[in-house]
Tab-separated table of C-alpha atoms and ligand atoms in Angstrom:
chain	number	residue	atom	x	y	z
A	1	UNK	CA	43.319	50.331	81.740
A	2	UNK	CA	39.664	48.135	82.166
A	3	UNK	CA	39.330	45.994	79.482
A	4	UNK	CA	35.822	44.387	81.124
A	5	UNK	CA	33.041	47.001	78.658
A	6	UNK	CA	29.931	46.720	81.327
A	7	UNK	CA	26.964	46.269	79.353
A	8	UNK	CA	24.018	49.238	80.058
A	9	UNK	CA	21.445	48.034	81.621
A	10	UNK	CA	17.782	48.916	80.239
A	11	UNK	CA	14.288	49.400	80.785
A	12	UNK	CA	11.366	50.455	79.062
A	13	UNK	CA	7.956	51.987	80.364
A	14	UNK	CA	4.840	51.202	79.092
A	15	UNK	CA	2.436	54.189	79.954
A	16	UNK	CA	-1.658	54.051	79.831
A	17	UNK	CA	-3.385	56.921	81.233
A	18	UNK	CA	-3.074	60.796	81.649
A	19	UNK	CA	-0.687	63.521	81.446
A	20	UNK	CA	-0.431	62.900	85.306
A	21	UNK	CA	0.314	59.431	84.774
A	22	UNK	CA	2.843	60.216	81.867
A	23	UNK	CA	4.659	62.411	84.098
A	24	UNK	CA	5.176	60.190	86.484
A	25	UNK	CA	6.503	57.498	84.362
A	26	UNK	CA	9.345	60.185	83.189
A	27	UNK	CA	9.784	60.179	87.331
A	28	UNK	CA	10.084	56.362	87.633
A	29	UNK	CA	12.566	56.307	84.336
A	30	UNK	CA	14.187	59.024	86.304
A	31	UNK	CA	14.679	56.537	89.316
A	32	UNK	CA	16.115	54.124	87.052
A	33	UNK	CA	18.410	56.560	85.491
A	34	UNK	CA	19.554	57.531	88.651
A	35	UNK	CA	20.653	53.936	88.900
A	36	UNK	CA	22.378	53.574	85.923
A	37	UNK	CA	19.409	52.120	83.400
A	38	UNK	CA	19.184	53.826	80.015
A	39	UNK	CA	15.651	53.453	78.403
A	40	UNK	CA	14.986	51.615	75.399
A	41	UNK	CA	11.734	50.949	72.967
A	42	UNK	CA	12.806	47.139	72.250
A	43	UNK	CA	11.128	45.251	75.523
A	44	UNK	CA	13.060	42.027	74.031
A	45	UNK	CA	15.834	44.116	75.236
A	46	UNK	CA	14.684	45.334	78.169
A	47	UNK	CA	16.251	44.164	82.003
A	48	UNK	CA	13.406	46.003	83.369
A	49	UNK	CA	9.732	46.555	82.293
A	50	UNK	CA	7.439	49.058	83.889
A	51	UNK	CA	3.682	48.933	83.505
A	52	UNK	CA	2.329	52.537	85.102
A	53	UNK	CA	-1.187	51.631	84.768
A	54	UNK	CA	-4.744	53.331	84.657
A	55	UNK	CA	-8.079	52.422	85.763
A	56	UNK	CA	-10.496	55.283	84.228
A	57	UNK	CA	-12.487	52.979	82.200
A	58	UNK	CA	-13.027	49.698	81.922
A	59	UNK	CA	-11.133	49.249	78.146
A	60	UNK	CA	-7.738	51.472	79.717
A	61	UNK	CA	-7.466	47.887	82.776
A	62	UNK	CA	-8.479	45.344	79.498
A	63	UNK	CA	-5.273	46.820	77.524
A	64	UNK	CA	-3.371	46.691	80.896
A	65	UNK	CA	-3.831	43.417	81.484
A	66	UNK	CA	-3.650	41.745	78.194
A	67	UNK	CA	-0.406	43.457	77.274
A	68	UNK	CA	0.996	42.323	81.074
A	69	UNK	CA	-0.197	38.623	80.105
A	70	UNK	CA	2.100	38.919	76.961
A	71	UNK	CA	5.087	39.056	79.108
A	72	UNK	CA	4.575	35.622	80.445
A	73	UNK	CA	6.883	34.399	77.144
A	74	UNK	CA	10.099	37.289	77.599
A	75	UNK	CA	10.074	36.223	80.950
A	76	UNK	CA	9.983	32.448	80.800
A	77	UNK	CA	13.385	33.331	78.093
A	78	UNK	CA	15.264	35.844	80.507
A	79	UNK	CA	14.901	34.824	84.102
A	80	UNK	CA	16.775	37.839	85.287
A	81	UNK	CA	13.855	40.623	83.371
A	82	UNK	CA	12.170	42.767	86.149
A	83	UNK	CA	8.353	43.228	85.622
A	84	UNK	CA	7.045	45.817	87.376
A	85	UNK	CA	3.463	46.975	87.633
A	86	UNK	CA	2.234	50.456	89.156
A	87	UNK	CA	0.103	53.160	89.009
A	88	UNK	CA	-4.506	53.741	89.633
A	89	UNK	CA	-5.063	50.230	88.732
A	90	UNK	CA	-2.286	48.755	90.966
A	91	UNK	CA	-3.758	50.789	94.145
A	92	UNK	CA	-6.781	49.534	93.987
A	93	UNK	CA	-5.884	46.487	96.739
A	94	UNK	CA	-8.229	43.840	95.123
A	95	UNK	CA	-6.972	44.600	91.762
A	96	UNK	CA	-3.344	44.729	93.196
A	97	UNK	CA	-4.174	40.606	94.758
A	98	UNK	CA	-5.892	39.506	91.773
A	99	UNK	CA	-2.671	40.560	89.226
A	100	UNK	CA	-0.600	38.628	92.111
A	101	UNK	CA	-2.710	35.443	91.411
A	102	UNK	CA	-3.147	35.990	87.879
A	103	UNK	CA	0.169	36.887	86.783
A	104	UNK	CA	2.786	35.496	89.337
A	105	UNK	CA	5.935	36.436	86.846
A	106	UNK	CA	5.144	40.216	88.181
A	107	UNK	CA	7.929	40.879	90.801
A	108	UNK	CA	7.040	44.192	91.781
A	109	UNK	CA	3.300	45.657	92.299
A	110	UNK	CA	3.088	49.344	93.512
A	111	UNK	CA	0.291	52.134	93.771
A	112	UNK	CA	0.289	56.009	93.140
A	113	UNK	CA	1.161	56.632	96.736
A	114	UNK	CA	4.476	58.198	96.368
A	115	UNK	CA	7.105	57.148	93.225
A	116	UNK	CA	10.024	56.972	95.632
A	117	UNK	CA	8.203	53.471	96.553
A	118	UNK	CA	9.540	52.051	93.398
A	119	UNK	CA	13.019	52.936	93.837
A	120	UNK	CA	13.094	51.174	96.949
A	121	UNK	CA	11.114	48.259	96.189
A	122	UNK	CA	13.414	48.261	92.809
A	123	UNK	CA	16.891	48.149	95.124
A	124	UNK	CA	15.177	45.612	97.583
A	125	UNK	CA	13.862	43.337	94.536
A	126	UNK	CA	18.237	43.273	92.981
A	127	UNK	CA	19.155	42.253	96.262
A	128	UNK	CA	16.239	39.164	97.047
A	129	UNK	CA	14.479	37.000	94.925
A	130	UNK	CA	10.798	36.944	96.532
A	131	UNK	CA	8.300	39.185	94.644
A	132	UNK	CA	7.756	42.598	96.396
A	133	UNK	CA	3.937	44.229	96.776
A	134	UNK	CA	3.523	47.362	98.334
A	135	UNK	CA	-0.005	49.613	98.161
A	136	UNK	CA	0.243	52.023	100.639
A	137	UNK	CA	-2.307	54.661	101.276
A	138	UNK	CA	-1.963	58.390	100.451
A	139	UNK	CA	0.185	60.776	102.916
A	140	UNK	CA	-0.449	64.502	103.334
A	141	UNK	CA	3.457	65.080	102.547
A	142	UNK	CA	4.022	66.002	99.368
A	143	UNK	CA	7.880	64.184	98.176
A	144	UNK	CA	9.668	67.318	96.638
A	145	UNK	CA	13.047	66.245	94.409
A	146	UNK	CA	12.240	62.915	92.707
A	147	UNK	CA	14.609	62.835	89.325
A	148	UNK	CA	12.790	63.057	86.726
A	149	UNK	CA	13.887	61.551	82.707
A	150	UNK	CA	11.424	63.721	80.830
A	151	UNK	CA	10.408	62.314	77.580
A	152	UNK	CA	8.258	65.519	75.754
A	153	UNK	CA	10.848	67.963	74.789
A	154	UNK	CA	9.736	70.713	74.377
A	155	UNK	CA	7.290	70.126	76.865
A	156	UNK	CA	7.587	69.462	80.393
A	157	UNK	CA	4.704	68.572	82.773
A	158	UNK	CA	4.801	70.447	86.206
A	159	UNK	CA	2.664	69.078	89.196
A	160	UNK	CA	0.680	71.207	90.716
A	161	UNK	CA	-1.550	69.517	92.459
A	162	UNK	CA	-1.929	65.534	93.404
A	163	UNK	CA	-5.177	63.782	94.772
A	164	UNK	CA	-8.667	64.945	93.943
A	165	UNK	CA	-11.478	65.770	96.610
A	166	UNK	CA	-14.460	66.043	94.368
A	167	UNK	CA	-16.298	62.728	93.672
A	168	UNK	CA	-18.071	63.280	90.624
A	169	UNK	CA	-20.337	59.906	91.319
A	170	UNK	CA	-18.536	57.867	87.912
A	171	UNK	CA	-15.253	58.860	88.891
A	172	UNK	CA	-12.400	56.598	90.569
A	173	UNK	CA	-9.656	59.135	90.767
A	174	UNK	CA	-10.129	60.170	94.343
A	175	UNK	CA	-9.899	56.746	95.285
A	176	UNK	CA	-6.607	55.738	93.769
A	177	UNK	CA	-5.502	59.385	94.232
A	178	UNK	CA	-6.218	60.009	97.525
A	179	UNK	CA	-7.491	63.745	98.729
A	180	UNK	CA	-5.926	67.053	96.970
A	181	UNK	CA	-2.801	68.604	97.805
A	182	UNK	CA	-1.047	71.219	96.203
A	183	UNK	CA	2.948	72.079	96.301
A	184	UNK	CA	4.032	74.955	97.324
A	185	UNK	CA	4.119	77.774	94.977
A	186	UNK	CA	8.063	78.065	95.352
A	187	UNK	CA	8.628	74.737	94.485
A	188	UNK	CA	6.712	74.973	91.427
A	189	UNK	CA	7.962	78.073	90.665
A	190	UNK	CA	11.909	77.306	91.123
A	191	UNK	CA	10.712	73.613	88.886
A	192	UNK	CA	9.425	76.182	86.025
A	193	UNK	CA	12.566	78.773	86.386
A	194	UNK	CA	14.751	75.875	85.991
A	195	UNK	CA	12.675	74.052	82.807
A	196	UNK	CA	13.116	77.824	81.111
A	197	UNK	CA	17.126	77.802	81.807
A	198	UNK	CA	17.489	73.958	80.461
A	199	UNK	CA	15.739	74.811	77.071
A	200	UNK	CA	11.958	73.745	77.376
A	201	UNK	CA	9.238	75.623	75.533
A	202	UNK	CA	6.308	74.726	76.905
A	203	UNK	CA	5.136	73.971	80.567
A	204	UNK	CA	2.392	72.515	80.947
A	205	UNK	CA	0.694	72.586	84.889
A	206	UNK	CA	-0.897	69.262	86.075
A	207	UNK	CA	-3.573	68.444	88.660
A	208	UNK	CA	-7.207	66.842	88.424
A	209	UNK	CA	-8.482	69.846	89.188
A	210	UNK	CA	-6.197	72.878	88.408
A	211	UNK	CA	-8.025	75.855	89.823
A	212	UNK	CA	-8.864	75.007	93.321
A	213	UNK	CA	-5.015	74.568	93.496
A	214	UNK	CA	-4.118	75.963	96.733
A	215	UNK	CA	-7.467	75.582	98.848
A	216	UNK	CA	-5.175	74.096	101.336
A	217	UNK	CA	-2.249	76.266	101.551
A	218	UNK	CA	-2.354	80.131	103.071
A	219	UNK	CA	-2.616	83.210	100.951
A	220	UNK	CA	-2.419	81.220	97.294
A	221	UNK	CA	-5.018	80.561	94.637
A	222	UNK	CA	-3.804	79.718	91.055
A	223	UNK	CA	-4.415	82.826	89.490
A	224	UNK	CA	-1.195	83.811	91.921
A	225	UNK	CA	0.813	80.585	90.730
A	226	UNK	CA	-0.174	81.818	86.818
A	227	UNK	CA	0.964	85.740	87.892
A	228	UNK	CA	4.029	83.943	89.082
A	229	UNK	CA	4.639	81.536	86.806
A	230	UNK	CA	4.491	84.452	84.045
A	231	UNK	CA	7.035	86.536	85.415
A	232	UNK	CA	9.853	84.101	84.225
A	233	UNK	CA	11.823	85.491	81.575
A	234	UNK	CA	12.468	83.512	78.503
A	235	UNK	CA	10.131	82.898	75.847
A	236	UNK	CA	8.276	79.667	76.673
A	237	UNK	CA	4.141	78.880	76.536
A	238	UNK	CA	2.425	77.897	79.701
A	239	UNK	CA	-0.676	75.481	79.514
A	240	UNK	CA	-2.665	73.943	82.441
A	241	UNK	CA	-4.930	71.139	82.929
A	242	UNK	CA	-7.695	70.246	84.040
A	243	UNK	CA	-10.180	73.053	84.874
A	244	UNK	CA	-13.321	72.241	86.914
A	245	UNK	CA	-16.283	74.909	85.691
A	246	UNK	CA	-17.005	75.323	89.246
A	247	UNK	CA	-14.158	76.510	90.458
A	248	UNK	CA	-13.006	78.870	87.013
A	249	UNK	CA	-13.963	82.217	88.783
A	250	UNK	CA	-13.285	85.590	87.288
A	251	UNK	CA	-10.064	86.561	88.905
A	252	UNK	CA	-8.648	83.619	87.288
A	253	UNK	CA	-9.727	84.156	84.028
A	254	UNK	CA	-8.596	87.697	84.361
A	255	UNK	CA	-4.940	86.363	85.123
A	256	UNK	CA	-5.093	83.297	82.180
A	257	UNK	CA	-6.069	86.961	80.558
A	258	UNK	CA	-3.255	89.491	81.236
A	259	UNK	CA	-0.594	86.667	81.461
A	260	UNK	CA	1.530	86.818	78.092
A	261	UNK	CA	3.085	83.583	79.017
A	262	UNK	CA	-0.580	81.657	79.066
A	263	UNK	CA	-1.910	80.080	76.041
A	264	UNK	CA	-5.169	80.838	74.670
A	265	UNK	CA	-6.720	77.319	74.674
A	266	UNK	CA	-8.810	76.151	77.654
A	267	UNK	CA	-9.653	72.497	78.974
A	268	UNK	CA	-12.984	72.754	80.617
A	269	UNK	CA	-14.670	69.480	80.697
A	270	UNK	CA	-18.558	69.728	80.948
A	271	UNK	CA	-19.251	65.886	80.863
A	272	UNK	CA	-22.739	66.453	79.807
A	273	UNK	CA	-25.699	68.992	78.619
A	274	UNK	CA	-28.450	68.355	80.880
A	275	UNK	CA	-29.017	69.456	84.137
A	276	UNK	CA	-30.773	66.435	85.686
A	277	UNK	CA	-27.647	64.469	85.032
A	278	UNK	CA	-24.912	66.672	85.488
A	279	UNK	CA	-26.990	66.489	89.033
A	280	UNK	CA	-26.635	62.975	89.361
A	281	UNK	CA	-23.287	62.828	88.510
A	282	UNK	CA	-22.258	65.533	91.134
A	283	UNK	CA	-20.428	68.091	89.146
A	284	UNK	CA	-21.908	71.076	91.040
A	285	UNK	CA	-23.088	73.391	88.245
A	286	UNK	CA	-25.995	73.920	85.417
A	287	UNK	CA	-25.528	73.564	81.969
A	288	UNK	CA	-26.297	77.775	82.413
A	289	UNK	CA	-23.350	77.928	84.929
A	290	UNK	CA	-21.407	76.434	82.215
A	291	UNK	CA	-22.495	78.860	79.427
A	292	UNK	CA	-21.982	81.325	81.650
A	293	UNK	CA	-18.370	80.450	82.067
A	294	UNK	CA	-18.233	79.932	78.349
A	295	UNK	CA	-19.006	83.327	78.465
A	296	UNK	CA	-16.518	84.998	80.671
A	297	UNK	CA	-13.826	83.149	78.894
A	298	UNK	CA	-14.822	84.975	75.804
A	299	UNK	CA	-15.362	87.921	77.576
A	300	UNK	CA	-11.727	88.401	78.493
A	301	UNK	CA	-10.024	86.391	75.785
A	302	UNK	CA	-12.062	86.889	72.888
A	303	UNK	CA	-9.932	84.048	70.742
A	304	UNK	CA	-10.191	81.839	73.317
A	305	UNK	CA	-10.115	78.067	72.063
A	306	UNK	CA	-12.665	75.703	74.949
A	307	UNK	CA	-11.910	72.294	74.566
A	308	UNK	CA	-13.695	69.725	76.836
A	309	UNK	CA	-14.474	66.349	77.777
A	310	UNK	CA	-17.992	64.841	77.063
A	311	UNK	CA	-19.516	61.633	77.931
A	312	UNK	CA	-22.623	59.699	77.187
A	313	UNK	CA	-24.736	57.249	78.595
A	314	UNK	CA	-24.420	57.854	82.296
A	315	UNK	CA	-27.252	56.057	83.962
A	316	UNK	CA	-30.727	56.828	83.530
A	317	UNK	CA	-29.557	59.212	80.176
A	318	UNK	CA	-32.601	59.336	77.600
A	319	UNK	CA	-32.317	60.655	74.510
A	320	UNK	CA	-33.777	64.387	75.540
A	321	UNK	CA	-30.526	64.706	77.789
A	322	UNK	CA	-28.704	63.249	75.259
A	323	UNK	CA	-30.028	65.824	73.239
A	324	UNK	CA	-29.522	68.353	75.634
A	325	UNK	CA	-25.503	67.570	75.586
A	326	UNK	CA	-25.658	67.680	71.735
A	327	UNK	CA	-27.701	70.987	72.251
A	328	UNK	CA	-24.578	72.229	74.543
A	329	UNK	CA	-22.051	70.938	72.409
A	330	UNK	CA	-23.810	72.683	69.295
A	331	UNK	CA	-24.047	76.297	71.031
A	332	UNK	CA	-20.438	76.600	72.146
A	333	UNK	CA	-18.552	74.650	69.305
A	334	UNK	CA	-15.893	73.731	71.237
A	335	UNK	CA	-12.469	73.683	69.584
A	336	UNK	CA	-11.662	69.692	70.547
A	337	UNK	CA	-13.749	67.281	72.324
A	338	UNK	CA	-13.057	63.982	73.854
A	339	UNK	CA	-15.504	61.887	73.881
A	340	UNK	CA	-16.769	59.000	76.148
A	341	UNK	CA	-18.945	56.017	77.206
A	342	UNK	CA	-19.499	55.681	80.421
A	343	UNK	CA	-17.771	53.388	82.192
A	344	UNK	CA	-18.805	51.537	85.274
A	345	UNK	CA	-16.500	51.861	88.155
A	346	UNK	CA	-16.211	49.663	91.192
A	347	UNK	CA	-16.527	51.157	94.403
A	348	UNK	CA	-18.314	54.306	92.705
A	349	UNK	CA	-21.595	55.698	93.748
A	350	UNK	CA	-22.908	55.367	89.807
A	351	UNK	CA	-21.754	51.897	89.926
A	352	UNK	CA	-25.512	51.281	92.043
A	353	UNK	CA	-27.160	52.998	89.924
A	354	UNK	CA	-30.117	51.428	88.115
A	355	UNK	CA	-30.418	52.783	84.598
A	356	UNK	CA	-27.728	51.030	82.797
A	357	UNK	CA	-27.688	52.529	79.087
A	358	UNK	CA	-27.609	49.454	76.256
A	359	UNK	CA	-24.174	49.470	74.286
A	360	UNK	CA	-26.224	49.482	70.887
A	361	UNK	CA	-27.868	52.957	72.527
A	362	UNK	CA	-23.977	54.381	73.669
A	363	UNK	CA	-22.557	53.626	70.557
A	364	UNK	CA	-25.548	55.659	68.475
A	365	UNK	CA	-24.695	58.156	71.126
A	366	UNK	CA	-21.352	58.824	70.459
A	367	UNK	CA	-21.220	58.507	67.124
A	368	UNK	CA	-23.666	61.284	66.392
A	369	UNK	CA	-21.692	63.583	68.851
A	370	UNK	CA	-18.484	62.806	67.334
A	371	UNK	CA	-20.060	63.790	63.719
A	372	UNK	CA	-21.290	67.183	65.279
A	373	UNK	CA	-17.761	67.659	66.683
A	374	UNK	CA	-16.092	67.065	63.724
A	375	UNK	CA	-18.083	69.635	61.495
A	376	UNK	CA	-17.429	71.911	64.311
A	377	UNK	CA	-13.468	71.717	63.494
A	378	UNK	CA	-13.579	71.171	60.393
A	379	UNK	CA	-15.613	74.669	59.994
A	380	UNK	CA	-13.123	76.090	62.423
A	381	UNK	CA	-10.036	75.079	60.352
A	382	UNK	CA	-11.894	76.432	57.644
A	383	UNK	CA	-10.917	79.929	59.018
A	384	UNK	CA	-7.147	79.208	59.016
A	385	UNK	CA	-6.890	79.160	55.472
A	386	UNK	CA	-4.010	81.507	54.245
A	387	UNK	CA	-3.619	82.651	58.123
A	388	UNK	CA	-0.399	82.583	59.214
A	389	UNK	CA	-0.110	81.041	62.918
A	390	UNK	CA	3.184	80.600	65.383
A	391	UNK	CA	3.756	76.925	65.754
A	392	UNK	CA	5.955	75.327	68.643
A	393	UNK	CA	7.236	72.573	66.619
A	394	UNK	CA	7.086	69.442	68.318
A	395	UNK	CA	8.214	66.572	66.711
A	396	UNK	CA	8.224	65.446	63.547
A	397	UNK	CA	5.810	62.417	61.789
A	398	UNK	CA	7.485	59.759	59.977
A	399	UNK	CA	4.482	58.680	58.078
A	400	UNK	CA	3.726	61.921	56.738
A	401	UNK	CA	7.740	63.275	56.491
A	402	UNK	CA	6.578	66.615	57.778
A	403	UNK	CA	7.325	68.390	61.152
A	404	UNK	CA	4.214	69.340	63.410
A	405	UNK	CA	3.169	71.336	65.797
A	406	UNK	CA	0.546	73.654	67.598
A	407	UNK	CA	-0.249	76.987	67.850
A	408	UNK	CA	-1.625	79.200	71.057
A	409	UNK	CA	-5.284	77.535	70.537
A	410	UNK	CA	-3.324	74.089	70.601
A	411	UNK	CA	-4.654	73.503	66.632
A	412	UNK	CA	-1.791	71.216	65.347
A	413	UNK	CA	-0.293	71.734	61.854
A	414	UNK	CA	2.182	69.571	59.622
A	415	UNK	CA	5.184	71.453	57.208
A	416	UNK	CA	7.952	70.743	55.764
A	417	UNK	CA	11.475	71.138	56.561
A	418	UNK	CA	15.019	70.109	55.404
A	419	UNK	CA	15.879	71.286	59.052
A	420	UNK	CA	15.341	70.054	62.540
A	421	UNK	CA	13.050	72.309	64.514
A	422	UNK	CA	11.863	70.447	67.091
A	423	UNK	CA	11.918	72.859	70.156
A	424	UNK	CA	11.806	76.065	67.735
A	425	UNK	CA	9.042	78.587	67.144
A	426	UNK	CA	8.065	79.171	63.961
A	427	UNK	CA	5.835	81.013	61.491
A	428	UNK	CA	3.755	78.676	59.433
A	429	UNK	CA	1.399	79.792	56.588
A	430	UNK	CA	-2.066	77.577	56.444
A	431	UNK	CA	-2.588	76.506	52.998
A	432	UNK	CA	-4.657	73.411	53.514
A	433	UNK	CA	-7.130	72.707	55.730
A	434	UNK	CA	-9.112	69.199	54.529
A	435	UNK	CA	-9.618	67.905	57.750
A	436	UNK	CA	-9.079	68.724	61.168
A	437	UNK	CA	-5.293	69.097	61.196
A	438	UNK	CA	-3.701	71.586	59.146
A	439	UNK	CA	-1.051	72.002	56.228
A	440	UNK	CA	1.388	74.939	56.153
A	441	UNK	CA	4.560	76.154	54.577
A	442	UNK	CA	7.327	77.936	56.883
A	443	UNK	CA	7.626	81.827	56.749
A	444	UNK	CA	10.899	82.402	57.191
B	1	LIG	N1	-10.390	65.573	87.123
B	1	LIG	C1	-10.559	65.625	85.335
B	1	LIG	C2	-10.829	64.208	84.764
B	1	LIG	C3	-9.948	63.578	84.348
B	1	LIG	S1	-10.612	61.450	83.712
B	1	LIG	C4	-11.814	66.750	85.352
B	1	LIG	O1	-12.413	66.762	86.225
B	1	LIG	O2	-12.117	66.815	84.402
B	1	LIG	C5	-10.667	62.505	82.510
B	1	LIG	C6	-12.083	62.390	81.457
B	1	LIG	O3	-12.772	60.874	82.039
B	1	LIG	C7	-13.171	63.185	82.200
B	1	LIG	O4	-13.373	64.320	82.455
B	1	LIG	C8	-14.764	61.920	82.082
B	1	LIG	O5	-15.382	62.746	80.766
B	1	LIG	C9	-13.787	60.467	81.612
B	1	LIG	N2	-14.161	59.888	82.330
B	1	LIG	C10	-14.178	59.805	84.303
B	1	LIG	N3	-14.504	59.003	84.639
B	1	LIG	C11	-14.934	58.028	83.457
B	1	LIG	C12	-16.079	56.670	83.542
B	1	LIG	N4	-16.091	55.889	84.554
B	1	LIG	N5	-16.180	56.505	82.266
B	1	LIG	C13	-16.294	57.500	81.154
B	1	LIG	N6	-15.532	58.275	81.423
B	1	LIG	C14	-14.995	58.517	82.385
B	2	LIG	FE1	-12.510	62.592	88.224
B	2	LIG	FE2	-14.699	64.459	88.955
B	2	LIG	FE3	-12.222	64.083	90.243
B	2	LIG	FE4	-12.051	64.705	87.267
B	2	LIG	S1	-13.102	66.214	89.011
B	2	LIG	S2	-10.648	63.247	88.708
B	2	LIG	S3	-13.813	63.358	86.909
B	2	LIG	S4	-13.726	63.278	90.675
B	3	LIG	FE1	-6.060	57.219	84.635
B	3	LIG	FE2	-5.005	57.532	87.106
B	3	LIG	FE3	-5.272	59.255	85.174
B	3	LIG	S1	-7.240	56.590	86.482
B	3	LIG	S2	-7.222	59.106	83.973
B	3	LIG	S3	-4.224	57.306	85.277
B	3	LIG	S4	-5.528	59.800	87.417
């Protein structure tokens, strides 16, 4: 009998940024699980700490830098601790170099090229002492079969495209994620089928612009993919993000409308309501085009909830431009909006533009926009009162002592239950609609 108790090694991954990054952290976790490690929330107990970074806005970078710096103490206490930093921030070569200088205690620096790189560098690090830095350019071929340690049950993220070809003038993503590449439809559908078999109840297809899926393949587009995934048997919800207004076609809207699996919610980032600003952003649609897309969605899917991303204070944005954005938001009545203040990104065309907006003006604009959006959402919440909605239970909120989940429109509801309901569909009658989220009772 073996008397040696081998203590299992632990890892912690700290993720910044979008859903794409959350899913990539599930792959980094998968590579570590494959090597016998298990996850921990407590970084003082971790043998490996990985930062998966984002550089979409300056504050995302600042937060990551602060948190990496704070690990110096842990490393001083535990010389064997392995610290790795990867993701969009480190895909910028000059940043990787700066990180190397500023935080000499970081052991591995990798980019977004291919996550198997992380596994390979990690194996090397276990056998040699020196620091490993590898930031490779993106390649055409997509690597299939990276193991995943999923952390968002009952939802499962599924990549459909990588990279972006749109080059919006403010955005760093095309530079740190490379050109758009689509996964083969068979690979996507078989991954989804397997996930449904494993009991996942919601699948979210991921791409920087899911609407251009298949542009680099033969005979498939996003509408075909929706049709194919919708044919998978079993009860599950299908979501996808993000859509680009210029590529949202009538054919695609029809595919969404006829799919019983697809949720009645579409995330359609508008960014701005002024044609002058949209042009400077290189978004390739006008406010009129956007409003037409909204009409198209509402024609085929009358109860569709449209959510969006809006940016204020793009260089040269005037009060009049901003009022165009406010006007568009009040016309569309978004079911939700992520709002951002423009942040200058190195290497993008907007970085060189004159007319950067003072901070005080930006703060005032974003406050007004958020207030408008909150009022819209409060009004929409009232319509839910006394209605019964089907909720997919996602989590338990410790503070509130309640379970929570979303309806097909993506609206969050809280409810009490003695039983653990995570991963189950439940009917909830909405009894209170104070703010934006809803509170209700389960109807058994
Ligand atoms: N591919 C997605 C967006 C990914 S980034 C799309 O096109 O919709 C998510 C959001 O971050 C964007 O929609 C935009 O609103 C915001 N964003 C991107 N770059 C930004 C920047 N430089 N400053 C402020 N917000 C930015
Ligand atoms: Fe960035 Fe535009 Fe691509 Fe979205 S579509 S990732 S905003 S360049
Ligand atoms: Fe950030 Fe990279 Fe996503 S920059 S938003 S993590 S693609």
